[in-house]
Coordinates of C-alpha atoms in Angstrom, one line a residue:
M1 CA -7.8 -51.8 1.7
E2 CA -3.9 -52.0 1.0
S3 CA -3.8 -48.2 2.8
L4 CA -5.2 -49.5 6.0
I5 CA -3.1 -52.5 6.2
G6 CA 0.5 -50.8 4.9
N7 CA 1.8 -54.4 4.0
T8 CA 1.0 -56.6 1.9
T9 CA 3.1 -59.9 3.3
D10 CA 0.9 -63.1 2.6
Q11 CA 0.2 -64.8 6.0
A12 CA 1.4 -68.1 6.5
P13 CA 0.2 -71.0 8.4
A14 CA 2.1 -71.2 11.9
N15 CA 5.3 -72.8 11.5
P16 CA 7.6 -73.3 14.7
A17 CA 10.5 -74.4 12.2
A18 CA 10.2 -71.0 10.0
T19 CA 13.4 -69.9 9.4
D20 CA 14.2 -65.9 9.8
D21 CA 13.3 -65.2 6.1
M22 CA 10.1 -66.7 6.6
L23 CA 9.2 -64.8 10.1
A24 CA 7.3 -61.9 8.4
T25 CA 4.8 -64.1 7.2
Q26 CA 3.9 -66.1 10.6
P27 CA 0.6 -65.3 12.3
V28 CA 1.7 -63.1 15.6
G29 CA -1.2 -64.7 17.5
Y30 CA 0.5 -68.2 17.4
W31 CA 3.8 -66.6 18.4
S32 CA 2.5 -64.4 21.1
G33 CA 0.3 -67.2 22.2
L34 CA 3.3 -69.9 22.3
A35 CA 5.3 -67.2 24.2
H36 CA 2.4 -66.5 26.8
A37 CA 1.9 -70.1 27.5
T38 CA 5.9 -71.1 27.4
V39 CA 6.6 -68.3 29.9
T40 CA 3.7 -68.5 32.3
R41 CA 4.1 -72.3 32.5
H42 CA 8.0 -71.9 33.4
L43 CA 7.0 -69.3 36.0
R44 CA 4.3 -71.5 37.4
D45 CA 6.4 -74.5 37.5
A46 CA 9.2 -72.7 39.4
M47 CA 6.7 -71.1 41.9
A48 CA 4.8 -74.7 42.5
R49 CA 8.3 -76.0 43.5
I50 CA 8.3 -73.8 46.4
D51 CA 4.2 -74.4 47.1
V52 CA 3.1 -70.8 45.9
T53 CA 0.9 -70.0 43.0
Q54 CA 0.9 -66.9 40.4
P55 CA -2.2 -65.7 41.5
Q56 CA -1.0 -66.0 45.4
Y57 CA 2.0 -63.6 44.1
W58 CA -0.4 -61.3 42.4
V59 CA -2.5 -60.9 45.8
L60 CA 0.7 -60.4 47.6
N61 CA 1.9 -57.9 45.4
R62 CA -1.3 -55.8 45.5
V63 CA -1.7 -56.0 49.0
N64 CA 1.7 -54.8 49.3
G65 CA 1.1 -52.1 46.4
G66 CA -1.3 -49.4 47.2
P67 CA -1.1 -46.3 49.1
A68 CA -3.8 -47.8 51.6
A69 CA -4.6 -51.3 52.7
P70 CA -7.2 -52.6 50.2
S71 CA -10.3 -54.8 51.1
R72 CA -11.1 -58.2 49.7
E73 CA -13.4 -56.9 47.5
E74 CA -10.9 -54.6 45.8
V75 CA -8.3 -56.9 45.6
V76 CA -10.7 -59.5 43.9
A77 CA -12.1 -56.4 41.4
Q78 CA -8.4 -55.5 40.3
L79 CA -7.0 -59.3 39.6
T80 CA -10.2 -61.4 38.5
H81 CA -9.3 -60.2 35.0
L82 CA -6.1 -62.2 35.2
A83 CA -7.3 -65.2 37.2
D84 CA -8.4 -68.4 35.6
G85 CA -12.0 -67.9 36.6
P86 CA -14.4 -65.7 38.5
H87 CA -13.8 -67.1 42.0
E88 CA -10.0 -67.7 41.7
I89 CA -8.9 -64.6 43.5
T90 CA -11.2 -64.9 46.2
R91 CA -10.1 -68.6 47.1
V92 CA -6.3 -67.1 46.7
V93 CA -7.2 -64.6 49.4
D94 CA -8.7 -67.5 51.7
Q95 CA -5.6 -69.9 51.3
L96 CA -3.4 -66.7 52.1
L97 CA -5.2 -65.9 55.1
H98 CA -5.2 -69.5 56.2
R99 CA -1.2 -69.6 55.6
E100 CA -1.3 -66.5 57.8
W101 CA 0.5 -64.4 55.0
L102 CA -2.4 -61.9 55.2
R103 CA -4.7 -60.5 58.1
I104 CA -7.6 -58.7 58.2
D105 CA -8.0 -55.5 60.3
D106 CA -11.0 -54.0 62.2
G107 CA -11.8 -52.1 59.0
Q108 CA -12.0 -55.3 57.0
R109 CA -8.4 -54.3 55.0
L110 CA -6.2 -56.8 54.0
H111 CA -2.2 -56.3 55.2
L112 CA 0.7 -58.7 54.8
T113 CA 2.0 -60.3 57.9
D114 CA 5.6 -60.7 58.3
A115 CA 5.6 -64.1 56.8
G116 CA 3.8 -62.6 53.8
E117 CA 6.1 -60.1 53.4
A118 CA 8.9 -62.6 53.2
A119 CA 7.2 -64.9 51.0
R120 CA 6.5 -61.7 48.5
T121 CA 10.2 -60.8 48.8
R122 CA 11.2 -64.6 48.2
L123 CA 8.5 -64.6 44.8
R124 CA 10.1 -61.4 43.7
E125 CA 13.4 -62.7 43.5
L126 CA 12.4 -65.9 42.0
A127 CA 10.5 -63.9 39.4
T128 CA 13.6 -62.0 38.7
E129 CA 15.4 -65.5 38.4
V130 CA 12.9 -66.7 35.8
R131 CA 13.1 -63.3 33.9
T132 CA 16.8 -63.7 33.5
I133 CA 16.4 -66.9 32.0
V134 CA 13.5 -65.7 29.7
H135 CA 15.5 -62.5 28.5
K136 CA 19.1 -64.6 28.0
G137 CA 20.5 -63.3 24.9
I138 CA 18.0 -60.6 24.5
S139 CA 19.3 -56.6 24.9
D140 CA 16.8 -54.4 26.8
E141 CA 16.5 -52.7 23.6
E142 CA 15.1 -55.8 21.8
Y143 CA 13.0 -56.3 24.5
V144 CA 11.4 -52.7 24.2
A145 CA 11.2 -52.9 20.4
A146 CA 9.6 -56.4 20.6
L147 CA 7.0 -54.7 23.4
K148 CA 6.4 -51.9 20.9
V149 CA 5.2 -53.8 18.0
L150 CA 3.1 -55.8 20.3
R151 CA 1.3 -52.6 21.9
K152 CA 0.8 -51.2 18.5
M153 CA -0.8 -54.4 17.1
V154 CA -3.0 -53.9 20.1
A155 CA -3.7 -50.4 19.4
N156 CA -4.4 -51.3 15.7
V157 CA -7.1 -54.0 16.3
E158 CA -8.6 -52.0 19.3
G159 CA -8.2 -48.6 18.0
D160 CA -6.0 -46.1 19.5
G161 CA -8.4 -43.1 19.4
A162 CA -5.8 -40.8 17.3
P163 CA -7.1 -38.9 14.9
G164 CA -7.6 -40.2 11.4
S165 CA -7.5 -43.8 12.7
P166 CA -9.5 -46.1 11.0
F167 CA -10.9 -47.5 14.1

């Protein structure tokens, strides 16, 4: 089994006070989950102060981001996996239509209005501000290394399809 794992470091219980020399024994699920929850809460709190939600930002970006204007159904299908529930994105589209940040054309395609584009631009600026806070003291190289490690862990668990992969 050791050849599959490649590392025999024992797993210790999650410890928020773990010192640097103890980090190799810490569970990645705890730390990645804590990072996700903390960063998401910080971003959502910042957005709430300007009366916007993260799912609204996702929808504005998706409507703006494709080569062709998407339908409501396409937006819902593409974003529901990120949402807190199966109906959230449908509701968000309705909210943005009500706010007049989105409009529907005769072909049932969604488009940003001028107000929607202004909101999307402001939210992009806010997301950049939050990213600056989150990344303080972390170089791009460190950030890339951390993401590569997480990406490799996902591939290890899901199986990356590489020849010789045990999964």
